GROMACS .gro file of C-alpha atoms in nm:
model
  169
    1MET     CA    1   0.135  -1.215  -0.794
    2ARG     CA    2   0.167  -0.856  -0.908
    3ILE     CA    3   0.177  -0.578  -0.649
    4VAL     CA    4   0.024  -0.241  -0.735
    5LEU     CA    5   0.023   0.060  -0.507
    6ALA     CA    6  -0.246   0.303  -0.627
    7ALA     CA    7  -0.234   0.648  -0.472
    8ILE     CA    8  -0.409   0.977  -0.519
    9GLY     CA    9  -0.162   1.250  -0.612
   10ARG     CA   10   0.183   1.259  -0.763
   11LEU     CA   11   0.509   1.269  -0.573
   12LYS     CA   12   0.729   1.549  -0.697
   13LYS     CA   13   1.096   1.490  -0.768
   14GLY     CA   14   1.295   1.491  -0.448
   15PRO     CA   15   1.395   1.278  -0.150
   16GLU     CA   16   1.045   1.144  -0.080
   17ARG     CA   17   1.002   1.020  -0.436
   18ASP     CA   18   1.355   0.875  -0.433
   19LEU     CA   19   1.291   0.684  -0.110
   20ALA     CA   20   0.954   0.553  -0.230
   21GLU     CA   21   1.120   0.438  -0.553
   22ARG     CA   22   1.399   0.268  -0.359
   23TYR     CA   23   1.151   0.058  -0.159
   24ARG     CA   24   0.950  -0.019  -0.474
   25GLU     CA   25   1.264  -0.141  -0.654
   26ARG     CA   26   1.379  -0.346  -0.355
   27ALA     CA   27   1.036  -0.508  -0.324
   28GLY     CA   28   1.044  -0.597  -0.693
   29GLN     CA   29   1.389  -0.751  -0.662
   30ILE     CA   30   1.328  -0.965  -0.354
   31GLY     CA   31   0.977  -1.049  -0.469
   32ARG     CA   32   1.095  -1.231  -0.781
   33GLY     CA   33   1.197  -1.533  -0.574
   34LEU     CA   34   0.859  -1.532  -0.400
   35GLY     CA   35   0.633  -1.532  -0.703
   36VAL     CA   36   0.595  -1.153  -0.725
   37THR     CA   37   0.611  -1.055  -1.090
   38ALA     CA   38   0.607  -0.676  -1.047
   39CYS     CA   39   0.577  -0.397  -0.794
   40ASP     CA   40   0.421  -0.097  -0.963
   41VAL     CA   41   0.287   0.243  -0.858
   42ALA     CA   42  -0.019   0.403  -1.017
   43GLU     CA   43  -0.055   0.774  -0.945
   44ILE     CA   44  -0.409   0.909  -0.979
   45ILE     CA   45  -0.477   1.279  -1.035
   46GLU     CA   46  -0.659   1.446  -0.746
   47SER     CA   47  -1.023   1.529  -0.806
   48ARG     CA   48  -1.113   1.896  -0.855
   49ALA     CA   49  -1.474   1.851  -0.739
   50ARG     CA   50  -1.596   2.123  -0.503
   51ARG     CA   51  -1.736   1.902  -0.226
   52ALA     CA   52  -1.529   1.647  -0.031
   53PRO     CA   53  -1.778   1.359  -0.082
   54ASP     CA   54  -1.772   1.423  -0.457
   55ARG     CA   55  -1.391   1.430  -0.458
   56CYS     CA   56  -1.378   1.100  -0.271
   57ALA     CA   57  -1.630   0.943  -0.510
   58GLU     CA   58  -1.440   1.057  -0.822
   59GLU     CA   59  -1.110   0.939  -0.678
   60ALA     CA   60  -1.260   0.602  -0.582
   61THR     CA   61  -1.381   0.551  -0.938
   62ALA     CA   62  -1.032   0.625  -1.070
   63LEU     CA   63  -0.865   0.401  -0.809
   64LEU     CA   64  -1.100   0.109  -0.875
   65ALA     CA   65  -1.031   0.142  -1.248
   66VAL     CA   66  -0.658   0.073  -1.203
   67LEU     CA   67  -0.689  -0.221  -0.965
   68PRO     CA   68  -0.601  -0.555  -1.123
   69GLU     CA   69  -0.897  -0.790  -1.156
   70GLY     CA   70  -0.920  -1.039  -0.870
   71ALA     CA   71  -0.664  -0.853  -0.657
   72ALA     CA   72  -0.653  -0.870  -0.281
   73LEU     CA   73  -0.690  -0.514  -0.154
   74ILE     CA   74  -0.522  -0.335   0.135
   75ALA     CA   75  -0.663   0.012   0.196
   76TYR     CA   76  -0.481   0.267   0.409
   77ASP     CA   77  -0.746   0.467   0.591
   78GLU     CA   78  -0.761   0.653   0.922
   79ARG     CA   79  -1.032   0.408   1.037
   80GLY     CA   80  -0.808   0.107   0.972
   81ARG     CA   81  -0.622  -0.120   1.213
   82ALA     CA   82  -0.308   0.042   1.350
   83ASN     CA   83  -0.185  -0.252   1.554
   84LEU     CA   84  -0.121  -0.520   1.294
   85SER     CA   85   0.241  -0.633   1.308
   86SER     CA   86   0.467  -0.663   1.006
   87ASP     CA   87   0.474  -1.040   1.060
   88GLU     CA   88   0.094  -1.047   1.046
   89ILE     CA   89   0.087  -0.836   0.730
   90ALA     CA   90   0.344  -1.069   0.571
   91ALA     CA   91   0.129  -1.369   0.665
   92ARG     CA   92  -0.172  -1.208   0.495
   93VAL     CA   93   0.033  -1.140   0.181
   94ALA     CA   94   0.156  -1.501   0.179
   95GLY     CA   95  -0.199  -1.627   0.227
   96TRP     CA   96  -0.329  -1.428  -0.070
   97ARG     CA   97  -0.034  -1.537  -0.283
   98ASP     CA   98  -0.076  -1.902  -0.187
   99ALA     CA   99  -0.452  -1.881  -0.252
  100GLY     CA  100  -0.373  -1.785  -0.611
  101LYS     CA  101  -0.465  -1.418  -0.599
  102PRO     CA  102  -0.323  -1.268  -0.919
  103ALA     CA  103  -0.238  -0.937  -0.753
  104LEU     CA  104  -0.218  -0.738  -0.435
  105ALA     CA  105  -0.344  -0.381  -0.462
  106ILE     CA  106  -0.261  -0.123  -0.199
  107VAL     CA  107  -0.468   0.195  -0.203
  108ILE     CA  108  -0.390   0.534  -0.050
  109GLY     CA  109  -0.664   0.794  -0.077
  110GLY     CA  110  -0.639   1.168  -0.116
  111ALA     CA  111  -0.662   1.449   0.138
  112ASP     CA  112  -1.031   1.376   0.200
  113GLY     CA  113  -0.979   1.005   0.264
  114LEU     CA  114  -1.133   0.704   0.094
  115ASP     CA  115  -1.482   0.660  -0.038
  116SER     CA  116  -1.687   0.386   0.127
  117ARG     CA  117  -1.671   0.178  -0.196
  118ILE     CA  118  -1.297   0.130  -0.143
  119ARG     CA  119  -1.330   0.052   0.228
  120GLU     CA  120  -1.607  -0.202   0.160
  121ARG     CA  121  -1.403  -0.369  -0.117
  122ALA     CA  122  -1.087  -0.391   0.098
  123ASP     CA  123  -0.970  -0.727   0.230
  124LEU     CA  124  -0.768  -0.542   0.494
  125THR     CA  125  -0.790  -0.181   0.610
  126LEU     CA  126  -0.483  -0.045   0.785
  127SER     CA  127  -0.378   0.281   0.946
  128PHE     CA  128  -0.042   0.421   1.049
  129GLY     CA  129  -0.204   0.552   1.367
  130ALA     CA  130  -0.417   0.846   1.474
  131ALA     CA  131  -0.169   1.115   1.370
  132THR     CA  132  -0.220   1.292   1.039
  133LEU     CA  133   0.077   1.219   0.813
  134PRO     CA  134   0.185   1.380   0.487
  135HIS     CA  135   0.073   1.185   0.180
  136ALA     CA  136   0.433   1.129   0.066
  137ILE     CA  137   0.526   0.976   0.403
  138VAL     CA  138   0.227   0.739   0.393
  139ARG     CA  139   0.333   0.622   0.046
  140ILE     CA  140   0.690   0.563   0.164
  141LEU     CA  141   0.567   0.373   0.472
  142ALA     CA  142   0.329   0.159   0.264
  143LEU     CA  143   0.605   0.067   0.019
  144GLU     CA  144   0.844  -0.003   0.306
  145GLN     CA  145   0.588  -0.243   0.455
  146VAL     CA  146   0.556  -0.418   0.119
  147TYR     CA  147   0.933  -0.459   0.109
  148ARG     CA  148   0.943  -0.566   0.476
  149SER     CA  149   0.666  -0.823   0.419
  150LEU     CA  150   0.856  -0.973   0.129
  151THR     CA  151   1.182  -0.985   0.327
  152ILE     CA  152   0.998  -1.166   0.607
  153LEU     CA  153   0.863  -1.420   0.359
  154ALA     CA  154   1.209  -1.464   0.205
  155GLY     CA  155   1.378  -1.510   0.543
  156HIS     CA  156   1.594  -1.205   0.472
  157PRO     CA  157   1.759  -1.043   0.779
  158TYR     CA  158   1.615  -0.692   0.707
  159HIS     CA  159   1.328  -0.754   0.951
  160ARG     CA  160   1.446  -0.817   1.304
  161GLY     CA  161   1.108  -0.894   1.455
  162ASP     CA  162   0.990  -1.220   1.604
  163PRO     CA  163   1.129  -1.480   1.359
  164ALA     CA  164   0.840  -1.715   1.431
  165GLY     CA  165   0.584  -1.431   1.400
  166LEU     CA  166   0.434  -1.538   1.731
  167SER     CA  167   0.466  -1.228   1.947
  168GLY     CA  168   0.207  -1.023   1.758
  169SER     CA  169   0.418  -0.711   1.800
   0.00000   0.00000   0.00000
């Protein structure tokens, strides 16, 4: 299974980009033993359309174009579930992997959010809560959750949650 995080916008050089890259590299390393062949990031240029709905539509077209065929899709959107535990996310990733999904795509929209085409295509829509977060922070958090999910599946001690994944927290 290949993991691809597709995000609107580019992270500039600096600590946010460095931290995102660190989690991406760690996910790739630990994922090898779990059947993960790669953990890649695709940065999509922000739309310059005048109206927000047009920007979202253009960005959705670009995002959908980079998603691997047959991929399971997690979309980060303000309307998504904010209470899914890391253990539950890891179980979903394992389920998709074990079902033979060739890839897991994770999508982060631009400043105007995600077009309905992305939300409708998503297998899982998540949120980091009601607060508005900077785009760079959302990317870091999404990559950290990828890494955390893979450490859970590998039995690595990074995650100190419920080892049986039964508490739902």
